[in-house]
PDB file of C-alpha atoms in Angstrom:
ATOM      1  CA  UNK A  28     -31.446 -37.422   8.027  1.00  0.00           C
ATOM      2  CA  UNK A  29     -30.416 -40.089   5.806  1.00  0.00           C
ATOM      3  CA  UNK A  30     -29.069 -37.834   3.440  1.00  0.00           C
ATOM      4  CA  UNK A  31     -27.551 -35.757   5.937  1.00  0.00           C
ATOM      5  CA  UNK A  32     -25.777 -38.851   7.494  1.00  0.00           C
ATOM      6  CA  UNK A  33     -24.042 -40.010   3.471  1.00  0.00           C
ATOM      7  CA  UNK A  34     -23.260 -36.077   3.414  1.00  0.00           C
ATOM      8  CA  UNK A  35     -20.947 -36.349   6.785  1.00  0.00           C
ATOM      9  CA  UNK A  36     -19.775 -39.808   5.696  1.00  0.00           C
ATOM     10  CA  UNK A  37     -18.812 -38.421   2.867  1.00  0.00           C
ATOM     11  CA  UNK A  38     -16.889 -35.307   4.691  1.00  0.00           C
ATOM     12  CA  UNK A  39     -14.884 -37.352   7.121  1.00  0.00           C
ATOM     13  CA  UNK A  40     -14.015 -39.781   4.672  1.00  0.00           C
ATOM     14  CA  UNK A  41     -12.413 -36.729   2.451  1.00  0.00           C
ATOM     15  CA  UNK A  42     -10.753 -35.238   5.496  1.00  0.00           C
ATOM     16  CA  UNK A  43      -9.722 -38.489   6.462  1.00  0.00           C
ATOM     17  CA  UNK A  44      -7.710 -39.023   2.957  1.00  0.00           C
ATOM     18  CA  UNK A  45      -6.939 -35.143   2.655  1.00  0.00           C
ATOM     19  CA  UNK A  46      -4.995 -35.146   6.369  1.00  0.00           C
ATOM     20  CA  UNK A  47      -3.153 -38.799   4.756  1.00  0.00           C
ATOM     21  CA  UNK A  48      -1.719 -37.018   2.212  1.00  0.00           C
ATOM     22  CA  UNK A  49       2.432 -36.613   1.928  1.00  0.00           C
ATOM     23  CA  UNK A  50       3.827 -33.916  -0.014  1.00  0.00           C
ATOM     24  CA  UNK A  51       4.964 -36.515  -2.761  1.00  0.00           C
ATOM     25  CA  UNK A  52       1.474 -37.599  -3.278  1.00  0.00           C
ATOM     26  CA  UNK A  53       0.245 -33.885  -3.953  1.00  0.00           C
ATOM     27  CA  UNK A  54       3.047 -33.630  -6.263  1.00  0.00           C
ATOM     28  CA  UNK A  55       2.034 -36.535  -8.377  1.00  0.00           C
ATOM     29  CA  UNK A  56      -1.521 -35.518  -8.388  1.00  0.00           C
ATOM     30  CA  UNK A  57      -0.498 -32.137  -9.154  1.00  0.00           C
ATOM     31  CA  UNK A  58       2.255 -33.706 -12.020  1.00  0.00           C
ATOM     32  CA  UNK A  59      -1.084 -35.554 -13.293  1.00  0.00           C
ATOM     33  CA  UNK A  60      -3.148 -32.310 -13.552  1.00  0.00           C
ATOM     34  CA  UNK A  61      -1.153 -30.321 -15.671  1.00  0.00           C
ATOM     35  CA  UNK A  62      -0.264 -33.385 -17.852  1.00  0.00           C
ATOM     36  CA  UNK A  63      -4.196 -33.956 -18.605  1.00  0.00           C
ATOM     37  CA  UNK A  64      -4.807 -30.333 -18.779  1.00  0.00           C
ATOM     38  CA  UNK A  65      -1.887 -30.029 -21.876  1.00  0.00           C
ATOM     39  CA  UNK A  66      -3.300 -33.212 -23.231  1.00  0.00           C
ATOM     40  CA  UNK A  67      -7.012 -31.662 -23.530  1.00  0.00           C
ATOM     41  CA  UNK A  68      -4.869 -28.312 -25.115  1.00  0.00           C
ATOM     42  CA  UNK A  69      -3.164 -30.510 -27.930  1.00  0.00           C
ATOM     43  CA  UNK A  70      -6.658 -32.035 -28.542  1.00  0.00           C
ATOM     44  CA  UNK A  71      -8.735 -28.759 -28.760  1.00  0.00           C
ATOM     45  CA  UNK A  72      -5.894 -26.675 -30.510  1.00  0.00           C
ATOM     46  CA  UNK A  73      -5.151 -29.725 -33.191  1.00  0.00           C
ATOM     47  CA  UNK A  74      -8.738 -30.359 -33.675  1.00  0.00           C
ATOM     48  CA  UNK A  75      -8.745 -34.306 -33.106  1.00  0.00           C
ATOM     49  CA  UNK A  76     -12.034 -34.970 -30.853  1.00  0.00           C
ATOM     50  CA  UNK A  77     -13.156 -37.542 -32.897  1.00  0.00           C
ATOM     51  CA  UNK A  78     -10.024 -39.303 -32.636  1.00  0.00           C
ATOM     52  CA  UNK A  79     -10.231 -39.763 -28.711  1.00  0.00           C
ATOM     53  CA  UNK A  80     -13.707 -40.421 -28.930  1.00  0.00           C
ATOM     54  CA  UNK A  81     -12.592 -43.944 -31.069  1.00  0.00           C
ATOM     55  CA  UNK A  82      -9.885 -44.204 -28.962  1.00  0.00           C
ATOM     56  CA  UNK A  83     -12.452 -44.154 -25.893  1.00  0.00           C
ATOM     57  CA  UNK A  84     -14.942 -46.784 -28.016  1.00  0.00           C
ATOM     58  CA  UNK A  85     -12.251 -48.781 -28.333  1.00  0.00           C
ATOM     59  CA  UNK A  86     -11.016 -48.843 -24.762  1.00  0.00           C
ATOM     60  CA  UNK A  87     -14.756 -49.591 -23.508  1.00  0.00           C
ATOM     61  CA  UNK A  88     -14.830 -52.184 -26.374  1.00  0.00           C
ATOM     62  CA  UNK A  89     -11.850 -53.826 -24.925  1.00  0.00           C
ATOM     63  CA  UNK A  90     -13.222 -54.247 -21.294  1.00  0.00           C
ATOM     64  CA  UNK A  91     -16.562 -55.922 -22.485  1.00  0.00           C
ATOM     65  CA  UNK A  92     -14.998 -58.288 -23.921  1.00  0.00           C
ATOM     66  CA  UNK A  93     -12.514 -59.188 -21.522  1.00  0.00           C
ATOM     67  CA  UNK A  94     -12.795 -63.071 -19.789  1.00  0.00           C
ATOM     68  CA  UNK A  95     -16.368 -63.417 -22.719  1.00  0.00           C
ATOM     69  CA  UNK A  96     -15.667 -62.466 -26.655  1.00  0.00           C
ATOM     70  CA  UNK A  97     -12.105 -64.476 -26.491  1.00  0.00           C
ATOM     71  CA  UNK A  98     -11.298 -63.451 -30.405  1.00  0.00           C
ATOM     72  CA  UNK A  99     -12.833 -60.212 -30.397  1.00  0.00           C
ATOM     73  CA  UNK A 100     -10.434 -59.206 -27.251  1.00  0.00           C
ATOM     74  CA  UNK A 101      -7.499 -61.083 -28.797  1.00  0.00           C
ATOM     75  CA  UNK A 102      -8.093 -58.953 -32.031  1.00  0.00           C
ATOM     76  CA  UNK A 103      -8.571 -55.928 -30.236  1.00  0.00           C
ATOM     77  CA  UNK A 104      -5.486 -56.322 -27.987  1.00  0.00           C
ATOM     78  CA  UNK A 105      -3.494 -56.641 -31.409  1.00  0.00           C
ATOM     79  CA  UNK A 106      -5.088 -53.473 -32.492  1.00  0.00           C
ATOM     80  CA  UNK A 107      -4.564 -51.536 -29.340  1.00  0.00           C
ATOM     81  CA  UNK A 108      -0.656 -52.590 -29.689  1.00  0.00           C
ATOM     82  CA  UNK A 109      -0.688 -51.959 -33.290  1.00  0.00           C
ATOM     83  CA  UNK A 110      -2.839 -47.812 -32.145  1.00  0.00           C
ATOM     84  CA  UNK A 111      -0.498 -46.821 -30.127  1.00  0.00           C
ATOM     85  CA  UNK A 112       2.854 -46.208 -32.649  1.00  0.00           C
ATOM     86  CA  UNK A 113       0.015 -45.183 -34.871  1.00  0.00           C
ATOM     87  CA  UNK A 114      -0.703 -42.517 -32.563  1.00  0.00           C
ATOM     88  CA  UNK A 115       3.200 -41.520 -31.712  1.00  0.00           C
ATOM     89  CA  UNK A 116       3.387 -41.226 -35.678  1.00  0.00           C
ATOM     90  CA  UNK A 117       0.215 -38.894 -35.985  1.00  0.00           C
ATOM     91  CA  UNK A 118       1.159 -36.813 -33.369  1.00  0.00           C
ATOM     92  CA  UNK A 119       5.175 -36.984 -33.826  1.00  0.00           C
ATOM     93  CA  UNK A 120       4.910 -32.991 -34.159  1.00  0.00           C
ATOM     94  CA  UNK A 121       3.222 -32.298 -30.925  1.00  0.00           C
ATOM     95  CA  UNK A 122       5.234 -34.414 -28.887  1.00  0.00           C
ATOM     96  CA  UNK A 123       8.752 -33.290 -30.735  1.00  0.00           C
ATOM     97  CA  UNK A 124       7.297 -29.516 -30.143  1.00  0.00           C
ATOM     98  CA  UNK A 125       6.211 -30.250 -26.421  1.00  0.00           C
ATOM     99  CA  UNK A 126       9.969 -32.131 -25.796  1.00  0.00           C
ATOM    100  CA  UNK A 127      11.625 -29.004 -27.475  1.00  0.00           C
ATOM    101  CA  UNK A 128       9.821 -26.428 -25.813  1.00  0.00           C
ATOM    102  CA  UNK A 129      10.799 -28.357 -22.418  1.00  0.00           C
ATOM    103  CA  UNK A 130      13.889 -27.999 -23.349  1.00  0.00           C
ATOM    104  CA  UNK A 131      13.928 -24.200 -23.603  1.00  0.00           C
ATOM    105  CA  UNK A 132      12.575 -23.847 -20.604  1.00  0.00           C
ATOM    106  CA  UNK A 133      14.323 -21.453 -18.259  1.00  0.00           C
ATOM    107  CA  UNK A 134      14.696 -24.494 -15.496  1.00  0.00           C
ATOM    108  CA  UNK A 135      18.431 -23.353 -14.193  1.00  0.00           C
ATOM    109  CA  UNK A 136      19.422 -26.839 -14.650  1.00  0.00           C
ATOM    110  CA  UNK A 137      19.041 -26.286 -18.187  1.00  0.00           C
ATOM    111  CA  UNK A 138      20.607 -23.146 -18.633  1.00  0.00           C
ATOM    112  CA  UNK A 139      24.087 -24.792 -18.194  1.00  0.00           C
ATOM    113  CA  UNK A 140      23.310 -26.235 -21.577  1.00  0.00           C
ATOM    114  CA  UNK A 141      22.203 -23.174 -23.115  1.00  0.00           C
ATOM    115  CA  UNK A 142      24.420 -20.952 -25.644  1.00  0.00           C
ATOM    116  CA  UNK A 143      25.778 -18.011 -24.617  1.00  0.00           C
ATOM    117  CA  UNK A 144      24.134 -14.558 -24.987  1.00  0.00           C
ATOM    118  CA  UNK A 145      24.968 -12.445 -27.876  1.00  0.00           C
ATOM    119  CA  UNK A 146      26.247  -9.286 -27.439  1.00  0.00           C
ATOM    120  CA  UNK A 147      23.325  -6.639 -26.567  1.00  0.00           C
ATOM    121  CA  UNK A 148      25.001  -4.016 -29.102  1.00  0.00           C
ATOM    122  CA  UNK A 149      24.998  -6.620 -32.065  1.00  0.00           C
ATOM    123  CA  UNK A 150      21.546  -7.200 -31.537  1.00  0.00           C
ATOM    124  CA  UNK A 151      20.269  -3.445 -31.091  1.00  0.00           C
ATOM    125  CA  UNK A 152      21.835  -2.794 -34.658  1.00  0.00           C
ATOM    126  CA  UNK A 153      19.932  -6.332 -35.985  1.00  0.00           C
ATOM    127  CA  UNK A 154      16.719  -4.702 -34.770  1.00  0.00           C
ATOM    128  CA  UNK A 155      16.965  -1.436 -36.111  1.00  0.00           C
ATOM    129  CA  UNK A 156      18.119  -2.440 -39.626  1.00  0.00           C
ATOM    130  CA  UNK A 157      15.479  -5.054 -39.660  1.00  0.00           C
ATOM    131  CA  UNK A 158      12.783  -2.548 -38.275  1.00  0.00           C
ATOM    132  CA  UNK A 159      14.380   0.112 -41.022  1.00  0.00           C
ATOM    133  CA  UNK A 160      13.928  -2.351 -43.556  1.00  0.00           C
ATOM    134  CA  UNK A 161      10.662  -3.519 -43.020  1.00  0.00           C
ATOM    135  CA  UNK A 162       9.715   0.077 -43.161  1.00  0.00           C
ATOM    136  CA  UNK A 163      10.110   0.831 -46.304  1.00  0.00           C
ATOM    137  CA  UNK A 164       9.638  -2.640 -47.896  1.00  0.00           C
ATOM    138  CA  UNK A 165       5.703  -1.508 -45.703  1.00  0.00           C
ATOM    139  CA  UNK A 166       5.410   1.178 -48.128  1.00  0.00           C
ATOM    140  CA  UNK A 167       6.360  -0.103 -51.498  1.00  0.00           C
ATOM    141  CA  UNK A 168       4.153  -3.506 -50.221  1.00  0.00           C
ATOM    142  CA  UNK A 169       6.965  -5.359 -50.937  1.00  0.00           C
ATOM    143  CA  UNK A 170       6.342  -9.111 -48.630  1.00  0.00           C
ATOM    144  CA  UNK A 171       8.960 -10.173 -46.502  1.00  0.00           C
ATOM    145  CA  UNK A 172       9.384 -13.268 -43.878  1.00  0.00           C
ATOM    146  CA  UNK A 173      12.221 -12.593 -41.119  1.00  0.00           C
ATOM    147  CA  UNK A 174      12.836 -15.022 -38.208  1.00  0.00           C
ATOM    148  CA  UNK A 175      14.776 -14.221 -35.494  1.00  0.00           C
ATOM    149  CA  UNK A 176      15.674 -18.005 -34.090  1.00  0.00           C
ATOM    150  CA  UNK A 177      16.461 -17.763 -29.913  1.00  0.00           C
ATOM    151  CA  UNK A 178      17.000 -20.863 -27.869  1.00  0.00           C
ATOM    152  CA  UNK A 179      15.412 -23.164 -30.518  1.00  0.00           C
ATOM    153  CA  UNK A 180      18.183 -24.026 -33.407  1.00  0.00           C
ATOM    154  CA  UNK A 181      16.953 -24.204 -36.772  1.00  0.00           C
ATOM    155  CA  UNK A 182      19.279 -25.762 -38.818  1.00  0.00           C
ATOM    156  CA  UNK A 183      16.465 -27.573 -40.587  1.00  0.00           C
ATOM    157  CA  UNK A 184      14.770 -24.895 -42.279  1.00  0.00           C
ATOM    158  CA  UNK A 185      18.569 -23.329 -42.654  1.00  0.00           C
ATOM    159  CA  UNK A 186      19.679 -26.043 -44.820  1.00  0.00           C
ATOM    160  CA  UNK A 187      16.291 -25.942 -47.107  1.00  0.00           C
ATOM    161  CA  UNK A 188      17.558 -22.942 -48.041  1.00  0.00           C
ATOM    162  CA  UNK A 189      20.412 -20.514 -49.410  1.00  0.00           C
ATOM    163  CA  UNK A 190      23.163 -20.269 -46.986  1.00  0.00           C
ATOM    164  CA  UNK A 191      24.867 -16.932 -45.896  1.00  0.00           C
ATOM    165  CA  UNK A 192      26.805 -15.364 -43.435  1.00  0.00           C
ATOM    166  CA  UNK A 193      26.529 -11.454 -43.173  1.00  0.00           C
ATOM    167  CA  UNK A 194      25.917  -8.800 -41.101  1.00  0.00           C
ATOM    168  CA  UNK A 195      21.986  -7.553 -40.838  1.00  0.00           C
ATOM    169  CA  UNK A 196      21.455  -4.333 -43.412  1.00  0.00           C
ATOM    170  CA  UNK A 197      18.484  -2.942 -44.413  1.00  0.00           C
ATOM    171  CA  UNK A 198      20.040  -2.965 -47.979  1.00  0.00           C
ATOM    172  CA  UNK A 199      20.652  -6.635 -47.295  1.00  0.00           C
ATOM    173  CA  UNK A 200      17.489  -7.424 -46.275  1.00  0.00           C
ATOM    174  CA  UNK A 201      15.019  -5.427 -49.349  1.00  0.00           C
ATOM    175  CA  UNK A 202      17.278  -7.161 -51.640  1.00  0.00           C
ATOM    176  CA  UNK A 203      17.222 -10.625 -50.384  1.00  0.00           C
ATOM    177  CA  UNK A 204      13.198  -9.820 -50.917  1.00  0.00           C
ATOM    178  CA  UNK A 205      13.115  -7.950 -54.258  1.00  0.00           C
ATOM    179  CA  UNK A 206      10.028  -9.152 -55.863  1.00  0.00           C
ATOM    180  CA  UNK A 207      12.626 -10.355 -58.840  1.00  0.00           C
ATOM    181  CA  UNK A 208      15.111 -11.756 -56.454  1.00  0.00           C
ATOM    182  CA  UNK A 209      15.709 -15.884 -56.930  1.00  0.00           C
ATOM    183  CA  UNK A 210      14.985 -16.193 -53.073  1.00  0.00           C
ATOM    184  CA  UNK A 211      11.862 -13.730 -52.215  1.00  0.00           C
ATOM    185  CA  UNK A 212       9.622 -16.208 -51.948  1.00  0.00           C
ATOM    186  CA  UNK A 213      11.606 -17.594 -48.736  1.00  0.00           C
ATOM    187  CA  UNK A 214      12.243 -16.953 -45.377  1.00  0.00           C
ATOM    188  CA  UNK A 215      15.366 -15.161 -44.004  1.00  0.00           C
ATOM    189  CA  UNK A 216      16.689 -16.480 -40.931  1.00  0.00           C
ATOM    190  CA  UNK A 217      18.758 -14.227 -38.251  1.00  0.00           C
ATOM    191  CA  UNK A 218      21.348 -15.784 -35.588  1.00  0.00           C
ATOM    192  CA  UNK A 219      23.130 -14.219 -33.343  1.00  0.00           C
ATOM    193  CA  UNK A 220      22.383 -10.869 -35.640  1.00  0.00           C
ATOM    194  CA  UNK A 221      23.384 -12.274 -38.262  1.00  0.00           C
ATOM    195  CA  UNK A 222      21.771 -13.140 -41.830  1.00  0.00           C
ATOM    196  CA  UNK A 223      22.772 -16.988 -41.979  1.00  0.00           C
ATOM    197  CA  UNK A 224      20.123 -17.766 -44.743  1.00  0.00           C
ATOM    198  CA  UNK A 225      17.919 -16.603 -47.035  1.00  0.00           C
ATOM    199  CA  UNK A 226      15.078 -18.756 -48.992  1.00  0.00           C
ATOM    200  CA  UNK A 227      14.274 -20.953 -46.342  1.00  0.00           C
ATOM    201  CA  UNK A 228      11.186 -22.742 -46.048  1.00  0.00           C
ATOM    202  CA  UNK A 229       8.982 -22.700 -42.972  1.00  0.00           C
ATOM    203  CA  UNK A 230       6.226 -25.110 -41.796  1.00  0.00           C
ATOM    204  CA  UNK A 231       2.524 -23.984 -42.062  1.00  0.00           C
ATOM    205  CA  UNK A 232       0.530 -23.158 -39.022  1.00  0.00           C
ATOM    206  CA  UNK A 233      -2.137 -26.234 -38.258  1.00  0.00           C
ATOM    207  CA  UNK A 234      -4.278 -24.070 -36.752  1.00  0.00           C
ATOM    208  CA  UNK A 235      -7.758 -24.435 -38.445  1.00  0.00           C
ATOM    209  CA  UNK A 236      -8.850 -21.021 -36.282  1.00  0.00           C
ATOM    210  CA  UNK A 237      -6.554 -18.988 -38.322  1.00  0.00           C
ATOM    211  CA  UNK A 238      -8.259 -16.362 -40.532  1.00  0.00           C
ATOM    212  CA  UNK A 239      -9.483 -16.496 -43.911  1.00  0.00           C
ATOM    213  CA  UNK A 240      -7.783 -13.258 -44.532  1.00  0.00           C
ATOM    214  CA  UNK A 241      -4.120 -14.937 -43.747  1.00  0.00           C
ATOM    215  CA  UNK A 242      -2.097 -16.147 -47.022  1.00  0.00           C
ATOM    216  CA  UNK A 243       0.270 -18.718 -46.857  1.00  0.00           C
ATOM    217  CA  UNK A 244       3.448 -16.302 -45.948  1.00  0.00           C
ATOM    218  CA  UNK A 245       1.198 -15.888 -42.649  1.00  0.00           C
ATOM    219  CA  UNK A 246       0.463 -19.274 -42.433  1.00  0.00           C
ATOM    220  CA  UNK A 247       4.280 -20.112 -42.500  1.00  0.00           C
ATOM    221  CA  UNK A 248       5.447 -17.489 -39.759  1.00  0.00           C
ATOM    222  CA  UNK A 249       3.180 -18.619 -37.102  1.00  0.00           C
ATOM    223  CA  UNK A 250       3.784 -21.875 -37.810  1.00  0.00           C
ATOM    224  CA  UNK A 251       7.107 -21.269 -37.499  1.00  0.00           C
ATOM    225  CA  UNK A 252       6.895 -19.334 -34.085  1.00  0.00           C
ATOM    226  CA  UNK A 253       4.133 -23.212 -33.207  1.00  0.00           C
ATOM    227  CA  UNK A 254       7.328 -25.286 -33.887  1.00  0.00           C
ATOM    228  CA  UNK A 255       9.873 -22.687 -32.276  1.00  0.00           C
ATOM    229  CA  UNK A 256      10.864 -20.136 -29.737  1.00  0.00           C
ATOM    230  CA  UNK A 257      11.529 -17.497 -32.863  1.00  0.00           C
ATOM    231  CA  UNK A 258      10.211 -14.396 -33.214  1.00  0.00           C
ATOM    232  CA  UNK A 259       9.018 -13.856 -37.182  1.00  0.00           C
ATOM    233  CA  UNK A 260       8.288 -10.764 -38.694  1.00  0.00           C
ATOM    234  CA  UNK A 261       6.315 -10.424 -41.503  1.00  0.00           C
ATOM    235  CA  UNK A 262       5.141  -7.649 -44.133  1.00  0.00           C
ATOM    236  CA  UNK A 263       2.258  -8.259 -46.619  1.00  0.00           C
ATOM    237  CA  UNK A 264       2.536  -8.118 -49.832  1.00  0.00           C
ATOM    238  CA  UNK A 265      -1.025  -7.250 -50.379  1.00  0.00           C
ATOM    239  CA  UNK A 266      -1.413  -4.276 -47.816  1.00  0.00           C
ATOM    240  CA  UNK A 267       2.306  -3.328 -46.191  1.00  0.00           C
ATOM    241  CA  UNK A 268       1.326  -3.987 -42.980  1.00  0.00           C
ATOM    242  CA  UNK A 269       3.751  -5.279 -40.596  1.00  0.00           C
ATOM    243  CA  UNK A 270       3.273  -8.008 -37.954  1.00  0.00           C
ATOM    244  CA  UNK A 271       4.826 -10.706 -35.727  1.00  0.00           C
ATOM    245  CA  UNK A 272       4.167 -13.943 -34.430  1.00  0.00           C
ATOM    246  CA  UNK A 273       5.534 -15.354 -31.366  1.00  0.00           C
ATOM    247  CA  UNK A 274       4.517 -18.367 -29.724  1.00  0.00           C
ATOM    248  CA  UNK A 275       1.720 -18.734 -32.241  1.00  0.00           C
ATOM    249  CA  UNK A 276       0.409 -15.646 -31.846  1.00  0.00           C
ATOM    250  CA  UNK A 277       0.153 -13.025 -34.786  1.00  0.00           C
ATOM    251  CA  UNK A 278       0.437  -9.353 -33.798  1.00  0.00           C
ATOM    252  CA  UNK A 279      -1.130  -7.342 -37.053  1.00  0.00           C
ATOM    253  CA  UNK A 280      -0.929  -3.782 -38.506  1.00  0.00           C
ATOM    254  CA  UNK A 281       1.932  -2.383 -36.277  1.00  0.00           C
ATOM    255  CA  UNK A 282       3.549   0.962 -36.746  1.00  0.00           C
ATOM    256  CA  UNK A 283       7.715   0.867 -37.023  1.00  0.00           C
ATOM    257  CA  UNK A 284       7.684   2.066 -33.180  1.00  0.00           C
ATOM    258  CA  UNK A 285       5.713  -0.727 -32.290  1.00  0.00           C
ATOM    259  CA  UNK A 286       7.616  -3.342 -34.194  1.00  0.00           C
ATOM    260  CA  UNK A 287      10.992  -1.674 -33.036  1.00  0.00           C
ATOM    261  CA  UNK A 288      10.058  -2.174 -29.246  1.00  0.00           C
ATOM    262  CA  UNK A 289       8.666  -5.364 -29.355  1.00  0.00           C
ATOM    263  CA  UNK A 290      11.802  -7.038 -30.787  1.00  0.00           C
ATOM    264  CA  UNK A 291      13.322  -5.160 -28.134  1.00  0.00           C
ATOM    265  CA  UNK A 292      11.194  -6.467 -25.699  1.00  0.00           C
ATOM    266  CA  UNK A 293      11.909 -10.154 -27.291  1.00  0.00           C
ATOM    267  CA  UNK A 294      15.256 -10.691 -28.252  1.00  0.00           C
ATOM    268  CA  UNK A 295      17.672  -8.191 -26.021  1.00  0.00           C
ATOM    269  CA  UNK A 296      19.083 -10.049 -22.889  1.00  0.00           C
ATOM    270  CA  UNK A 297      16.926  -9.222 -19.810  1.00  0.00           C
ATOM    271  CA  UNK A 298      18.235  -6.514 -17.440  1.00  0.00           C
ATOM    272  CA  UNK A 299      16.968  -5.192 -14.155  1.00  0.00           C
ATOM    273  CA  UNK A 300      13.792  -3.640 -14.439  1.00  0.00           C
ATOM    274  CA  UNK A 301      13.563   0.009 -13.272  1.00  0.00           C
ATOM    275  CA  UNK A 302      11.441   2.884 -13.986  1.00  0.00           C
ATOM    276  CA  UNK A 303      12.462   3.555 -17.546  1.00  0.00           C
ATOM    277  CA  UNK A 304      11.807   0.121 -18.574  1.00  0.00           C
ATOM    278  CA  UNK A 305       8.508   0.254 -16.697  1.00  0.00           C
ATOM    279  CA  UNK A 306       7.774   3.518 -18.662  1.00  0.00           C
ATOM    280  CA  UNK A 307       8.544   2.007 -22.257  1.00  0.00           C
ATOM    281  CA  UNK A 308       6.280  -1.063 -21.236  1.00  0.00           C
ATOM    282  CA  UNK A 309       3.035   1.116 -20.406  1.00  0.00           C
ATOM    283  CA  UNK A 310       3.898   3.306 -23.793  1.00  0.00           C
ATOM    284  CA  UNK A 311       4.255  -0.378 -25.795  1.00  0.00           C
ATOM    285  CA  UNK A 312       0.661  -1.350 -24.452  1.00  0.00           C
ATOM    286  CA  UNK A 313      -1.090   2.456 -25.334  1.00  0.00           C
ATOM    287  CA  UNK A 314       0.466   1.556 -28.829  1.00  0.00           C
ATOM    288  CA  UNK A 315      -1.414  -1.621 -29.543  1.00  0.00           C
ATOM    289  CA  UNK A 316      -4.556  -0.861 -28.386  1.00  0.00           C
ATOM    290  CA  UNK A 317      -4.207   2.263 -30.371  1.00  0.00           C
ATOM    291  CA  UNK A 318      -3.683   0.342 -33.294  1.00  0.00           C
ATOM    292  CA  UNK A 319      -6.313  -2.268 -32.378  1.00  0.00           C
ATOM    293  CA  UNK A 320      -8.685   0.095 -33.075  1.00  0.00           C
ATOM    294  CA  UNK A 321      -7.541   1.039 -36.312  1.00  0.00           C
ATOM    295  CA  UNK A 322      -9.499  -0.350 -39.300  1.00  0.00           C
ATOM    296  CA  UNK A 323      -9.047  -3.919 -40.288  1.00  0.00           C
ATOM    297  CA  UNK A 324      -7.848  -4.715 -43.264  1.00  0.00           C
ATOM    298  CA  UNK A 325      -7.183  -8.421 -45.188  1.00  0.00           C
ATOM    299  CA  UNK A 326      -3.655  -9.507 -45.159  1.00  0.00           C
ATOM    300  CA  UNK A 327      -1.530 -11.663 -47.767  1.00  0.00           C
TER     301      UNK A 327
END
């Protein structure tokens, strides 16, 4: 009975604060949530466990000696000040990625302050001389790193490399990565379906999941899609196979088709869905599991 009794306590006491509740106060506990539940995502995907763990000693060190070990807390308190710009400077790309993918959110607030759309035709002919090109550059296993940027500007990796300003070719493109050419080794980057530059240098994926089998022009174009909204496409050197990465996520061994209607899928404007788009969705999907069960094989 005694048990029974803490258990109904315990109920009206929760029904009690649940019926108290305003709107405002679910909101902040709900706000709350989602911030601790990204803050346990930066911590798993950036692999720094141990770091809250002395983050928590610390904190529990802190309280026991609070009002007894007068220098120990005093020297603590100076260290706690001292921990946390150590911690905005260790984790400066996190929070600079979290702030910028905030704002690219599609809040309508913020789409005042958004560019304007490109035109759709512009665009189409971008993807199919980029799909065309990456094509054959598959076959002669020539390796090639394309980013399409979106809502994210990237004027920092633009200016680490050669500027342009010229229409998207597939002649433009299997030059720019000629195994001889001064700028293969780079990145191109697209804008508004445009070539703006060429040689560009990306930041590396932090992802210590990645695998073995991915080579540092891999590396580069997910962590470029990490740090961005872009969409990169890729084409090993070692094998021709074509991929993407958006949002992180690396998409291996497609076929042209594939490729072609995923950029679609990506980069055109969004239009009213009917039951052709439906269609070309279902046929996208039968593609990639087809090709998931083709043989894998290691990539540059």
């Amino acid at each position: 009975m005694d048990v029974m009794e803490v258990l109904m306590n315990l109920g009206i006491r929760f029904s009690s604060l649940a019926f108290s509740l305003r709107p405002w106060d679910v909101l902040d506990i709900l706000i709350i949530a989602y911030l601790v539940y990204r803050l346990l995502l930066l911590v798993r995907r950036t692999n720094s466990s141990r770091l809250i763990k002395g983050v928590g000693v610390l904190v529990v060190a802190l309280w026991l000696s609070s009002g007894r070990l007068l220098a120990l807390n005093f020297l603590l308190n100076r260290v706690v000040d001292l921990g946390i710009l150590a911690l905005l400077i260790l984790f400066q790309p996190e929070i600079r990625r979290g702030l910028e993918q905030v704002g690219s959110s599609k809040l309508p607030i913020l789409q005042w302050f958004s560019k304007p759309q490109v035109d759709r035709q512009t665009l189409e002919e971008a993807i199919s001389e980029t799909v065309s090109a990456c094509g054959d550059m598959s076959k002669s296993r020539t390796g090639a790193l394309i980013v399409f940027e979106r809502h994210n500007q990237l004027d920092e990796q633009l200016r680490s490399g050669t500027k342009l300003d010229a229409e998207v070719s597939s002649e433009l493109l299997k030059n720019i990565f000629f195994v001889k050419a001064p700028m293969h080794d780079g990145a191109a980057l697209i804008r508004d379906g445009r070539v703006l530059g060429a040689g560009c240098m990306l930041p590396l994926s932090r992802n210590v999941n990645l695998s073995r089998d991915l080579g540092m022009r891999h590396r580069a174009g997910i962590g470029m899609s990490e740090h961005s909204d872009a969409v990169v496409v890729l084409v090993s050197e070692e094998t021709g196979s074509i991929s993407v990465a958006v949002g992180g996520m690396l998409k291996r061994h497609l076929m042209t088709e594939t490729l072609e209607q995923l950029l679609r899928n990506e980069l055109l404007p969004q239009q009213e869905e009917d039951d052709e788009s439906g269609k070309k969705r279902k046929g996208l999907k039968g593609l990639l599991s087809k090709e998931k069960k083709d043989g894998e094989s290691t990539d540059e």
